[in-house]
Coordinates of C-alpha atoms in Angstrom, one line a residue:
Chain A
M1 CA 41.2 -88.6 32.6
S2 CA 44.3 -90.8 32.7
E3 CA 44.4 -90.8 36.4
T4 CA 40.8 -91.9 36.9
A5 CA 41.1 -94.4 34.1
N6 CA 43.5 -96.5 36.0
H7 CA 41.3 -98.4 38.4
A8 CA 43.9 -100.9 39.6
G9 CA 46.2 -98.1 40.7
Q10 CA 49.0 -99.4 38.6
P11 CA 51.1 -97.1 36.6
T12 CA 49.6 -96.8 33.1
S13 CA 51.7 -97.6 30.2
G14 CA 51.3 -95.3 27.1
G15 CA 49.7 -98.0 25.0
A16 CA 47.0 -98.9 27.6
E17 CA 46.2 -95.2 28.0
I18 CA 45.5 -94.7 24.3
D19 CA 43.5 -98.0 24.4
E20 CA 41.4 -96.7 27.3
K21 CA 40.8 -93.4 25.6
T22 CA 39.6 -94.7 22.3
R23 CA 37.3 -97.2 24.0
R24 CA 36.0 -94.5 26.3
D25 CA 35.6 -92.1 23.5
F26 CA 33.6 -94.6 21.6
L27 CA 31.4 -95.3 24.5
I28 CA 30.8 -91.6 25.2
W29 CA 30.1 -90.7 21.6
S30 CA 27.8 -93.6 20.9
T31 CA 25.9 -92.8 24.1
V32 CA 25.6 -89.2 23.1
A33 CA 24.5 -90.2 19.5
V34 CA 21.9 -92.7 20.7
G35 CA 20.7 -90.2 23.3
A36 CA 20.4 -87.4 20.8
A37 CA 18.6 -89.5 18.3
G38 CA 16.2 -90.7 21.0
T39 CA 15.6 -87.2 22.2
A40 CA 14.9 -86.0 18.7
L41 CA 12.4 -88.8 18.1
A42 CA 10.7 -87.9 21.3
V43 CA 10.6 -84.2 20.6
W44 CA 9.1 -84.6 17.1
P45 CA 5.5 -85.5 18.2
F46 CA 5.5 -82.4 20.3
I47 CA 6.3 -80.3 17.3
D48 CA 4.1 -82.2 14.9
Q49 CA 1.0 -81.9 17.1
M50 CA 1.0 -78.3 16.1
N51 CA 0.4 -79.2 12.5
P52 CA -3.1 -79.3 11.1
A53 CA -5.1 -82.2 12.6
A54 CA -6.9 -84.8 10.7
D55 CA -10.3 -83.1 11.0
T56 CA -8.8 -79.8 9.8
L57 CA -7.4 -81.6 6.8
A58 CA -10.7 -83.3 6.1
L59 CA -12.4 -80.0 5.2
A60 CA -10.3 -80.0 2.1
S61 CA -12.9 -79.6 -0.7
T62 CA -16.0 -77.4 -1.3
E63 CA -18.6 -77.7 -4.1
V64 CA -20.1 -74.4 -5.3
D65 CA -23.2 -73.6 -7.4
I66 CA -22.3 -70.9 -9.8
S67 CA -25.5 -70.7 -11.8
Q68 CA -26.8 -67.6 -10.0
I69 CA -23.7 -65.5 -10.6
E70 CA -24.4 -62.8 -13.3
V71 CA -21.7 -61.4 -15.5
G72 CA -19.7 -58.8 -13.6
Q73 CA -20.6 -60.4 -10.2
S74 CA -18.4 -62.0 -7.7
I75 CA -19.1 -64.3 -4.8
T76 CA -16.9 -65.4 -1.9
V77 CA -16.9 -68.9 -0.6
I78 CA -15.0 -70.6 2.2
W79 CA -12.5 -73.3 1.4
R80 CA -10.2 -74.6 4.1
G81 CA -11.2 -71.6 6.2
K82 CA -10.0 -69.2 3.6
P83 CA -12.1 -67.0 1.3
V84 CA -12.1 -68.1 -2.3
F85 CA -13.1 -65.4 -4.8
I86 CA -15.2 -66.6 -7.8
R87 CA -15.7 -63.9 -10.4
H88 CA -17.8 -64.0 -13.5
R89 CA -15.7 -61.7 -15.6
T90 CA -17.0 -59.3 -18.2
P91 CA -15.5 -59.4 -21.7
E92 CA -13.7 -56.1 -21.0
E93 CA -12.1 -57.6 -17.9
I94 CA -11.0 -60.6 -19.8
S95 CA -9.5 -58.6 -22.6
A96 CA -7.8 -56.3 -20.1
A97 CA -6.3 -59.4 -18.4
E98 CA -5.2 -61.0 -21.6
T99 CA -3.5 -58.0 -23.3
V100 CA -1.1 -57.1 -20.5
N101 CA 2.6 -57.1 -21.4
L102 CA 3.9 -59.9 -19.2
A103 CA 7.3 -58.2 -18.9
E104 CA 5.7 -55.5 -16.8
L105 CA 4.4 -57.9 -14.1
P106 CA 6.2 -58.4 -10.8
D107 CA 5.1 -62.1 -10.9
P108 CA 4.7 -62.8 -14.7
Q109 CA 1.9 -65.2 -15.5
A110 CA -0.4 -65.3 -18.5
D111 CA -4.1 -65.0 -17.8
T112 CA -4.7 -68.3 -19.6
A113 CA -2.5 -70.0 -17.1
R114 CA -4.8 -68.7 -14.3
V115 CA -8.2 -69.8 -15.6
Q116 CA -9.9 -72.9 -17.0
K117 CA -12.7 -70.9 -18.6
P118 CA -11.9 -67.2 -19.3
E119 CA -15.2 -66.0 -17.9
W120 CA -14.6 -67.7 -14.5
L121 CA -11.7 -66.4 -12.4
I122 CA -11.4 -68.6 -9.3
M123 CA -8.6 -67.8 -6.7
V124 CA -7.8 -67.6 -3.0
G125 CA -8.7 -64.2 -1.8
V126 CA -5.9 -63.8 0.7
C127 CA -3.3 -61.1 0.0
T128 CA 0.1 -62.7 -0.5
H129 CA 1.8 -60.0 1.5
L130 CA 0.6 -60.5 5.0
G131 CA -2.8 -62.3 4.7
C132 CA -5.4 -59.6 4.6
I133 CA -8.6 -60.0 2.5
P134 CA -8.4 -57.6 -0.5
L135 CA -11.4 -55.4 -1.3
G136 CA -13.2 -55.6 -4.7
Q137 CA -15.8 -58.3 -4.2
K138 CA -18.7 -56.0 -3.5
Q139 CA -20.3 -53.4 -5.7
G140 CA -19.1 -50.3 -3.8
D141 CA -15.6 -51.6 -3.0
T142 CA -12.5 -49.8 -4.3
K143 CA -10.9 -52.1 -6.9
G144 CA -7.4 -50.5 -7.0
D145 CA -5.6 -48.9 -9.9
F146 CA -6.0 -52.0 -12.2
G147 CA -9.7 -52.6 -11.8
G148 CA -9.3 -55.9 -9.9
W149 CA -8.7 -56.0 -6.1
F150 CA -7.1 -53.7 -3.6
C151 CA -5.7 -54.8 -0.2
P152 CA -6.4 -52.1 2.4
C153 CA -3.7 -53.2 4.9
H154 CA -0.6 -52.3 3.0
G155 CA -1.8 -51.1 -0.4
S156 CA -1.4 -54.0 -2.8
H157 CA -3.2 -53.6 -6.2
Y158 CA -4.3 -56.7 -8.1
D159 CA -5.6 -56.7 -11.7
T160 CA -8.6 -58.4 -13.3
S161 CA -6.7 -61.7 -13.4
G162 CA -5.7 -61.4 -9.7
R163 CA -2.1 -60.6 -10.5
I164 CA -0.1 -58.3 -8.3
R165 CA 0.6 -55.0 -10.1
K166 CA 1.7 -52.5 -7.5
G167 CA 2.4 -52.6 -3.7
P168 CA 4.3 -54.9 -1.3
A169 CA 2.8 -58.2 -2.1
P170 CA 5.4 -60.5 -3.8
T171 CA 3.1 -62.9 -5.8
N172 CA -0.2 -63.2 -7.6
L173 CA -3.3 -64.3 -5.7
P174 CA -3.0 -68.1 -5.8
V175 CA -5.3 -70.3 -7.9
P176 CA -6.6 -73.3 -6.0
S177 CA -7.0 -76.7 -7.7
Y178 CA -10.6 -76.9 -8.9
E179 CA -12.7 -78.6 -11.6
F180 CA -16.0 -77.8 -13.2
T181 CA -18.2 -80.8 -12.3
S182 CA -21.0 -79.4 -14.6
D183 CA -21.7 -76.1 -16.4
T184 CA -23.2 -74.7 -13.2
S185 CA -21.0 -76.1 -10.4
V186 CA -17.4 -76.2 -9.5
L187 CA -15.5 -78.3 -7.0
I188 CA -12.7 -76.5 -5.2
G189 CA -9.9 -78.5 -3.6
Chain B
M1 CA 26.0 -62.8 45.0
S2 CA 28.3 -60.6 46.9
G3 CA 26.3 -59.9 50.0
T4 CA 27.5 -60.1 53.6
S5 CA 24.9 -60.7 56.2
N6 CA 25.4 -60.4 59.9
F7 CA 22.0 -61.8 60.3
Q8 CA 21.2 -63.0 63.8
S9 CA 18.0 -64.0 65.4
N10 CA 16.8 -64.9 68.9
S11 CA 13.9 -67.0 67.6
R12 CA 14.6 -70.7 68.0
V13 CA 12.2 -71.4 65.1
V14 CA 14.0 -69.0 62.8
N15 CA 17.4 -70.4 63.8
W16 CA 16.2 -74.0 63.3
I17 CA 15.1 -73.2 59.7
E18 CA 18.1 -71.1 59.1
H19 CA 20.4 -74.0 59.9
R20 CA 18.7 -76.1 57.3
L21 CA 17.8 -73.5 54.7
P22 CA 19.6 -70.2 55.1
I23 CA 16.7 -68.2 53.6
F24 CA 16.5 -65.6 56.4
S25 CA 20.1 -64.5 56.0
F26 CA 19.7 -64.6 52.2
L27 CA 16.7 -62.3 52.3
D28 CA 18.4 -60.1 54.9
S29 CA 21.5 -59.7 52.7
Q30 CA 19.7 -59.2 49.4
L31 CA 16.7 -57.1 50.5
H32 CA 17.6 -55.5 53.8
Q33 CA 21.3 -54.8 54.2
Y34 CA 21.9 -55.0 50.4
P35 CA 24.2 -52.0 49.8
T36 CA 22.7 -49.6 47.3
P37 CA 24.4 -46.5 45.8
K38 CA 23.1 -43.5 47.8
N39 CA 22.7 -41.2 44.9
L40 CA 20.0 -43.1 42.9
N41 CA 17.4 -40.8 41.3
Y42 CA 13.8 -41.7 40.5
F43 CA 14.7 -43.3 37.2
W44 CA 15.9 -46.2 39.4
N45 CA 12.3 -46.9 40.5
F46 CA 11.3 -48.4 37.2
G47 CA 12.9 -51.8 37.7
S48 CA 10.9 -52.6 40.9
L49 CA 7.8 -51.0 39.3
A50 CA 8.1 -53.5 36.4
G51 CA 8.4 -56.3 38.8
I52 CA 5.2 -55.2 40.6
V53 CA 3.3 -54.8 37.4
L54 CA 4.4 -58.3 36.4
V55 CA 2.8 -59.6 39.6
I56 CA -0.4 -57.6 39.0
M57 CA -0.5 -59.1 35.5
I58 CA -0.1 -62.7 36.7
V59 CA -2.7 -62.3 39.4
S60 CA -5.3 -60.6 37.2
G61 CA -4.5 -63.0 34.3
I62 CA -5.0 -66.1 36.4
T63 CA -8.3 -64.7 37.6
L64 CA -9.5 -63.9 34.1
A65 CA -8.5 -67.5 32.9
M66 CA -11.1 -68.8 35.4
H67 CA -13.9 -67.2 33.3
Y68 CA -12.4 -67.2 29.8
T69 CA -13.2 -69.8 27.1
P70 CA -10.5 -70.3 24.5
H71 CA -12.8 -71.3 21.6
V72 CA -13.5 -69.3 18.5
D73 CA -17.3 -69.5 19.0
M74 CA -17.2 -68.6 22.7
A75 CA -14.1 -66.5 23.3
F76 CA -15.6 -63.2 22.4
G77 CA -18.8 -63.9 24.3
S78 CA -16.9 -65.1 27.4
V79 CA -14.9 -61.8 27.5
E80 CA -18.2 -59.9 27.2
R81 CA -19.6 -62.0 30.0
I82 CA -16.6 -61.1 32.1
M83 CA -17.3 -57.5 31.4
R84 CA -21.0 -57.7 32.2
D85 CA -21.9 -60.6 34.4
V86 CA -18.8 -61.8 36.4
N87 CA -18.6 -60.0 39.7
G88 CA -16.0 -57.3 39.4
G89 CA -15.0 -58.9 36.1
W90 CA -14.9 -55.5 34.3
L91 CA -12.4 -54.2 36.8
I92 CA -10.1 -57.3 36.6
R93 CA -10.2 -57.2 32.8
Y94 CA -9.4 -53.4 32.7
I95 CA -6.6 -54.0 35.1
H96 CA -5.2 -56.7 32.9
M97 CA -5.7 -54.7 29.6
N98 CA -4.2 -51.5 30.9
G99 CA -1.6 -53.4 33.0
A100 CA 0.0 -54.5 29.7
S101 CA 0.4 -50.9 28.6
M102 CA 1.8 -49.9 32.1
F103 CA 4.2 -52.8 31.9
F104 CA 5.6 -51.5 28.6
I105 CA 5.7 -47.9 29.8
V106 CA 7.7 -48.7 32.8
V107 CA 10.0 -51.2 31.0
Y108 CA 10.7 -48.7 28.1
I109 CA 11.6 -46.0 30.7
H110 CA 13.7 -48.6 32.5
M111 CA 15.6 -49.3 29.2
F112 CA 16.1 -45.7 28.3
R113 CA 17.4 -45.2 31.8
G114 CA 20.0 -47.9 31.1
L115 CA 20.9 -46.3 27.8
Y116 CA 21.4 -42.9 29.3
Y117 CA 23.4 -43.9 32.3
G118 CA 25.4 -46.7 30.5
S119 CA 24.0 -49.4 32.8
Y120 CA 24.7 -52.0 30.1
K121 CA 28.5 -51.7 30.2
A122 CA 31.0 -54.0 31.9
P123 CA 30.5 -55.8 34.2
R124 CA 26.7 -55.6 33.6
E125 CA 26.5 -57.0 30.0
I126 CA 24.7 -60.2 30.9
L127 CA 22.3 -58.2 33.1
W128 CA 21.4 -56.1 30.1
M129 CA 21.2 -59.0 27.8
I130 CA 18.8 -60.9 30.1
G131 CA 16.7 -57.6 30.0
V132 CA 16.5 -57.8 26.2
F133 CA 15.3 -61.4 26.5
I134 CA 12.7 -60.3 29.0
L135 CA 11.5 -57.7 26.5
L136 CA 11.2 -60.3 23.8
A137 CA 9.2 -62.6 26.1
M138 CA 7.0 -59.7 27.1
M139 CA 6.3 -58.9 23.5
A140 CA 5.4 -62.5 22.6
T141 CA 3.1 -62.7 25.7
A142 CA 1.4 -59.4 24.9
F143 CA 0.9 -60.4 21.3
M144 CA -0.7 -63.7 22.1
G145 CA -2.8 -62.1 24.9
Y146 CA -4.2 -59.6 22.5
V147 CA -5.5 -62.4 20.3
L148 CA -7.5 -64.0 23.1
P149 CA -10.6 -61.7 23.1
W150 CA -11.1 -62.8 19.5
G151 CA -12.1 -59.4 18.2
Q152 CA -11.3 -58.1 14.7
M153 CA -8.0 -56.6 15.7
S154 CA -7.1 -59.9 17.6
F155 CA -7.8 -61.9 14.5
W156 CA -6.2 -59.7 11.9
G157 CA -3.2 -58.8 14.1
A158 CA -2.6 -62.5 14.6
T159 CA -2.9 -63.1 10.8
V160 CA -0.5 -60.3 9.8
I161 CA 2.1 -61.1 12.4
T162 CA 2.1 -64.9 11.9
N163 CA 2.3 -64.3 8.1
L164 CA 5.6 -62.5 8.8
F165 CA 7.2 -65.9 9.1
S166 CA 6.1 -66.8 5.5
A167 CA 8.9 -64.5 4.4
I168 CA 11.5 -67.0 5.5
P169 CA 12.8 -68.8 2.4
L170 CA 11.9 -72.4 1.8
V171 CA 10.4 -73.3 5.2
G172 CA 8.3 -70.1 5.7
E173 CA 5.0 -71.6 4.6
W174 CA 5.6 -74.7 6.6
I175 CA 6.3 -72.7 9.8
V176 CA 3.2 -70.6 9.3
T177 CA 1.0 -73.7 9.0
L178 CA 2.7 -75.1 12.0
L179 CA 2.0 -71.9 14.0
W180 CA -1.7 -71.9 12.9
G181 CA -2.4 -75.6 13.2
G182 CA -4.5 -75.1 10.0
F183 CA -4.6 -73.1 6.9
V184 CA -5.7 -69.9 8.5
V185 CA -5.8 -68.4 12.0
D186 CA -8.5 -70.5 13.6
N187 CA -9.5 -72.5 16.7
P188 CA -6.2 -74.4 17.0
T189 CA -4.3 -71.1 16.9
L190 CA -6.5 -69.6 19.6
N191 CA -6.0 -72.7 21.8
R192 CA -2.3 -72.7 21.6
F193 CA -2.0 -69.0 22.1
F194 CA -4.0 -69.3 25.3
S195 CA -1.7 -72.1 26.5
L196 CA 1.4 -70.1 25.7
H197 CA 0.0 -66.8 27.0
Y198 CA -0.4 -68.6 30.4
L199 CA 3.0 -70.1 30.3
L200 CA 5.3 -67.3 29.2
P201 CA 4.7 -64.9 32.2
F202 CA 6.3 -67.6 34.4
V203 CA 9.2 -67.8 32.0
I204 CA 9.5 -64.1 32.5
V205 CA 9.5 -64.6 36.3
G206 CA 12.4 -67.0 35.8
L207 CA 14.3 -64.5 33.7
V208 CA 13.6 -61.7 36.2
F209 CA 15.3 -63.9 38.9
L210 CA 18.4 -64.2 36.6
H211 CA 18.2 -60.5 36.0
L212 CA 18.2 -59.8 39.7
W213 CA 20.9 -62.3 40.4
A214 CA 23.2 -60.6 37.8
L215 CA 22.2 -57.2 39.2
H216 CA 23.2 -58.2 42.8
M217 CA 26.6 -59.5 41.6
H218 CA 27.8 -55.9 41.0
H219 CA 25.0 -53.9 42.5
S220 CA 23.1 -51.1 40.8
N221 CA 24.7 -48.6 38.5
N222 CA 24.1 -45.0 39.5
P223 CA 23.7 -41.5 37.9
T224 CA 27.5 -40.9 38.0
G225 CA 28.3 -44.3 36.5
V226 CA 31.2 -44.6 39.0
E227 CA 31.4 -47.9 40.7
I228 CA 31.0 -48.3 44.5
K229 CA 34.4 -47.8 46.0
D230 CA 33.8 -47.6 49.7
E231 CA 30.7 -49.4 50.8
K232 CA 30.4 -47.2 53.9
Q233 CA 30.8 -43.9 52.1
D234 CA 29.0 -44.7 48.8
T235 CA 26.0 -46.9 49.8
I236 CA 23.0 -47.1 52.1
P237 CA 21.1 -50.3 53.0
F238 CA 18.3 -51.1 50.6
H239 CA 15.8 -51.3 53.5
P240 CA 14.4 -48.9 54.7
Y241 CA 15.9 -46.3 52.3
Y242 CA 15.0 -47.7 48.9
T243 CA 12.0 -49.8 50.0
I244 CA 10.3 -46.5 51.1
K245 CA 11.4 -44.7 47.9
D246 CA 10.2 -47.5 45.7
L247 CA 6.9 -47.5 47.6
Y248 CA 6.5 -43.8 47.0
G249 CA 7.1 -44.3 43.3
L250 CA 4.6 -47.2 43.3
G251 CA 2.0 -44.9 44.8
I252 CA 2.4 -42.4 41.9
M253 CA 2.4 -45.2 39.3
L254 CA -0.7 -46.8 40.7
I255 CA -2.5 -43.4 40.6
F256 CA -1.5 -43.1 36.9
F257 CA -2.6 -46.8 36.3
A258 CA -5.9 -46.3 38.2
F259 CA -6.7 -43.2 36.1
F260 CA -6.7 -45.3 32.9
I261 CA -8.6 -48.3 34.6
F262 CA -11.4 -46.1 35.8
F263 CA -11.6 -43.1 33.5
A264 CA -10.1 -44.1 30.1
P265 CA -10.0 -48.0 30.1
N266 CA -10.1 -48.2 26.3
Y267 CA -7.6 -45.4 25.6
F268 CA -4.8 -47.8 24.7
G269 CA -7.2 -50.2 22.8
H270 CA -8.8 -50.2 19.4
P271 CA -12.6 -50.0 19.0
D272 CA -12.5 -52.7 16.2
N273 CA -11.6 -55.2 18.9
Y274 CA -15.1 -54.9 20.2
I275 CA -16.3 -56.5 16.9
M276 CA -16.1 -60.2 16.9
A277 CA -13.5 -61.7 14.6
D278 CA -14.7 -62.2 11.0
P279 CA -12.3 -64.2 8.9
L280 CA -13.8 -62.8 5.7
V281 CA -13.6 -59.0 6.4
T282 CA -10.3 -57.2 7.0
P283 CA -10.7 -53.9 8.9
P284 CA -9.5 -51.0 6.7
H285 CA -6.7 -50.0 9.0
I286 CA -4.9 -52.6 11.0
V287 CA -2.6 -51.3 13.8
P288 CA -0.9 -53.2 16.5
E289 CA -0.9 -52.2 20.1
W290 CA 0.9 -48.9 20.8
Y291 CA 4.0 -50.6 22.3
F292 CA 4.7 -52.4 19.0
L293 CA 4.3 -49.3 16.8
P294 CA 8.0 -48.4 16.4
F295 CA 8.8 -52.0 15.3
Y296 CA 5.8 -52.1 13.0
A297 CA 7.1 -48.8 11.4
I298 CA 10.5 -50.5 10.8
L299 CA 8.8 -53.5 9.3
R300 CA 6.8 -51.3 6.9
A301 CA 9.7 -49.1 6.0
F302 CA 11.1 -51.8 3.8
T303 CA 9.5 -51.3 0.4
S304 CA 11.2 -52.4 -2.8
D305 CA 12.3 -48.8 -3.6
Y306 CA 13.8 -48.1 -0.1
W307 CA 17.4 -47.3 -0.6
V308 CA 18.5 -49.2 2.6
Y309 CA 16.7 -52.3 1.2
Q310 CA 18.5 -51.8 -2.2
V311 CA 21.8 -51.7 -0.4
I312 CA 21.4 -54.7 1.9
S313 CA 19.8 -56.9 -0.7
L314 CA 22.4 -56.0 -3.3
G315 CA 19.8 -54.3 -5.6
G316 CA 17.0 -56.6 -4.7
V317 CA 18.9 -59.9 -5.5
L318 CA 19.5 -61.3 -2.1
M319 CA 16.0 -61.1 -0.6
S320 CA 12.6 -59.7 -1.0
A321 CA 11.5 -56.4 0.6
K322 CA 9.1 -58.4 2.8
L323 CA 11.9 -60.6 4.2
A324 CA 14.2 -57.6 4.6
G325 CA 11.4 -55.9 6.7
V326 CA 10.9 -58.9 8.9
I327 CA 14.7 -59.3 9.4
A328 CA 15.0 -55.6 10.2
M329 CA 12.1 -55.7 12.7
F330 CA 13.7 -58.6 14.7
A331 CA 17.2 -57.1 14.3
S332 CA 16.0 -53.8 15.8
I333 CA 15.7 -55.6 19.2
L334 CA 18.4 -58.2 18.8
V335 CA 21.0 -55.5 18.0
L336 CA 20.6 -54.3 21.6
L337 CA 22.3 -57.5 22.7
F338 CA 25.5 -56.2 21.1
L339 CA 25.3 -52.7 22.6
P340 CA 27.7 -53.4 25.5
W341 CA 30.4 -54.1 22.9
L342 CA 29.4 -51.5 20.4
D343 CA 29.8 -48.7 22.9
R344 CA 33.5 -48.1 23.1
S345 CA 33.5 -45.5 25.8
R346 CA 34.7 -46.4 29.2
V347 CA 32.6 -43.6 30.8
R348 CA 29.1 -44.9 31.6
S349 CA 26.9 -42.0 32.5
A350 CA 25.8 -39.5 29.8
K351 CA 26.1 -36.9 32.5
Y352 CA 29.8 -36.8 31.6
R353 CA 29.4 -37.5 27.9
P354 CA 28.2 -34.3 26.1
M355 CA 28.3 -35.8 22.6
Y356 CA 26.7 -39.1 23.5
R357 CA 24.0 -37.2 25.5
F358 CA 23.1 -35.2 22.4
F359 CA 22.8 -38.3 20.3
F360 CA 20.9 -40.1 23.1
W361 CA 18.1 -37.5 22.9
V362 CA 18.1 -37.6 19.1
F363 CA 17.7 -41.4 19.3
A364 CA 14.9 -41.1 21.9
I365 CA 13.0 -38.7 19.6
D366 CA 13.7 -41.0 16.6
C367 CA 12.0 -43.8 18.5
L368 CA 9.0 -41.6 19.3
I369 CA 8.7 -40.6 15.6
L370 CA 8.9 -44.3 14.6
G371 CA 6.1 -45.0 17.1
W372 CA 4.0 -42.2 15.6
V373 CA 4.6 -43.3 12.0
G374 CA 3.8 -46.9 12.9
G375 CA 0.3 -45.9 13.9
Q376 CA -0.5 -44.0 10.7
A377 CA -1.6 -45.3 7.3
P378 CA 1.5 -45.8 5.1
E379 CA 1.0 -43.0 2.6
G380 CA 2.9 -40.2 1.1
I381 CA 5.5 -38.3 3.2
L382 CA 4.9 -40.7 6.1
V383 CA 6.6 -43.5 4.2
T384 CA 9.7 -41.3 3.7
I385 CA 9.7 -40.3 7.4
G386 CA 9.4 -43.9 8.5
Q387 CA 12.3 -44.9 6.2
W388 CA 14.6 -42.2 7.4
T389 CA 13.8 -42.8 11.1
T390 CA 14.3 -46.5 10.5
F391 CA 17.7 -45.8 9.0
W392 CA 18.6 -43.6 11.9
Y393 CA 17.6 -46.2 14.5
F394 CA 20.2 -48.6 13.1
F395 CA 22.7 -45.9 12.2
H396 CA 22.7 -44.7 15.8
I397 CA 23.3 -48.1 17.4
I398 CA 25.7 -49.5 14.9
I399 CA 27.7 -46.4 13.8
I400 CA 27.1 -43.4 16.1
V401 CA 27.5 -45.2 19.4
P402 CA 30.9 -46.8 18.6
L403 CA 32.1 -43.6 16.9
V404 CA 31.2 -41.3 19.7
G405 CA 32.8 -43.6 22.1
I406 CA 36.1 -43.1 20.3
L407 CA 35.8 -39.4 19.3
E408 CA 34.3 -37.9 22.4
R409 CA 36.2 -36.3 25.2
P410 CA 34.3 -37.0 28.3
K411 CA 34.1 -34.5 31.2
P412 CA 36.1 -35.4 34.4
L413 CA 34.5 -38.0 36.6
P414 CA 34.0 -37.5 40.3
D415 CA 36.4 -39.5 42.5
S416 CA 33.6 -41.5 44.0
I417 CA 29.8 -41.6 44.5
A418 CA 30.3 -39.9 47.9
A419 CA 32.6 -37.3 46.3
S420 CA 30.0 -36.5 43.7
V421 CA 27.6 -35.5 46.4
T422 CA 30.1 -33.5 48.4
Q423 CA 31.5 -31.8 45.3
A424 CA 28.0 -30.8 44.2
A425 CA 27.3 -29.3 47.7
E426 CA 30.4 -27.1 47.5

């Protein structure tokens, strides 16, 4: 470094060498820093293009008519491409969900925190383990050990409040944001 | 590349080119005169077989891409059109489908060959590590290719595997959304998988060149594991001796390959993938392709009551069982990168390592059991078997291999490759 630094071919004094070095170091590091920042800025759009596009995000809410769902029936609607389970719960299911000892739950959450009206359970029907759709929506489906839903992929059991009770799933079935726009319709998202 | 070429030509055209780009002498030194140990057995065929299958996959894949439509509404139909209407389309698709299985068969044999004969040891560590990266790239390519027909297994396989990343703390959900380009596996996912499925094979080609470059630095290992000492005594030129042997092996492999293409084209597949993807119905039993089954078994072994999980997570504090399973699955491949340093023995070939040879076969059987368990529903005794074979997989590589290298007393090695042949004859 010190040899090439001396362009004039004169013997370099100690002070000049240090001077040269610090100035060069500054130039090198500032070039590297600017280059790295510029590269990062240029790379970001190429990563961000993989995120959901505007039209994908636009499909963010769904309005559902729930007047035809009898007590004990469920329907599945699609919201953001995901199935949403809407269940008109029976009084037995509601009391089963409300009387559980929260200390026994892997992901403790009171039933009241998961519903706006106790008879209507609305949640995203995607298993929190690895994304399969749990069984339990149709009449003949197996509902698992706790009378709610059962995921056939890796054996997770959900109760009548959609809470994980047994199996590999880490958390309860998530509740989307929703509001009852009238007594017979609900807006999800 | 250590290769001496005494290449000479009388052709003025060849010499004109050679003066500007010495490609003829390069090919001559690397493919013709290239000194190769004279005692290689048929297990040394599988490297060239893998290379040829890669070419078959690229050619058949590029052809299929001319007829395929990467859109959720049309992908399944376009594959059916390839099968029914495109001239010879069924043949090209069956070549590509079964070619993936052939690729993994020959590569797995190639890897176990390396494990048995100690081909990963100095000075071939980087050669081995590039091989591990080739395996990873193959797995990514195969996984994304399986999604393209947009059948039920395509969709749910993609859903389960991409969801693995949600186990990563803090950024997991963000990564999964980024991979999907939405809130579920959907059209953006299919599009990018098609793009990457087309790209990655060429990355593999690049890695294969590095693999061969590293190979040609120190030449092939051989069944004795003894290095080449005297080129004249120990080696023969690659051409014609090994070109003909490789061609013979290729003939056998192609017969095996053709059997599946023509008589059992869906043997390695799953019938559910002939049902179009339905995002609202999960098939009752999701299984990955056969070549992923051992790793899938490792993933599923990690339940919250698995004692290995309890140990590594300090009683469930450090991480969830789901995260532990994901880490273990990736670690099962990445740990192979450290194998050259984990193995303390200076003797390469298991032929002279009685203790290692025993454990090698136990390990091979362990991997087969893992593959079998990975294909079954995780119930009852199978969970326990999967957990113990998972334990053994890591125990073998991390504990047994270093320990055997220290404790074992190897048999005497032959003086040279040539001596091993003459000694055997006596």
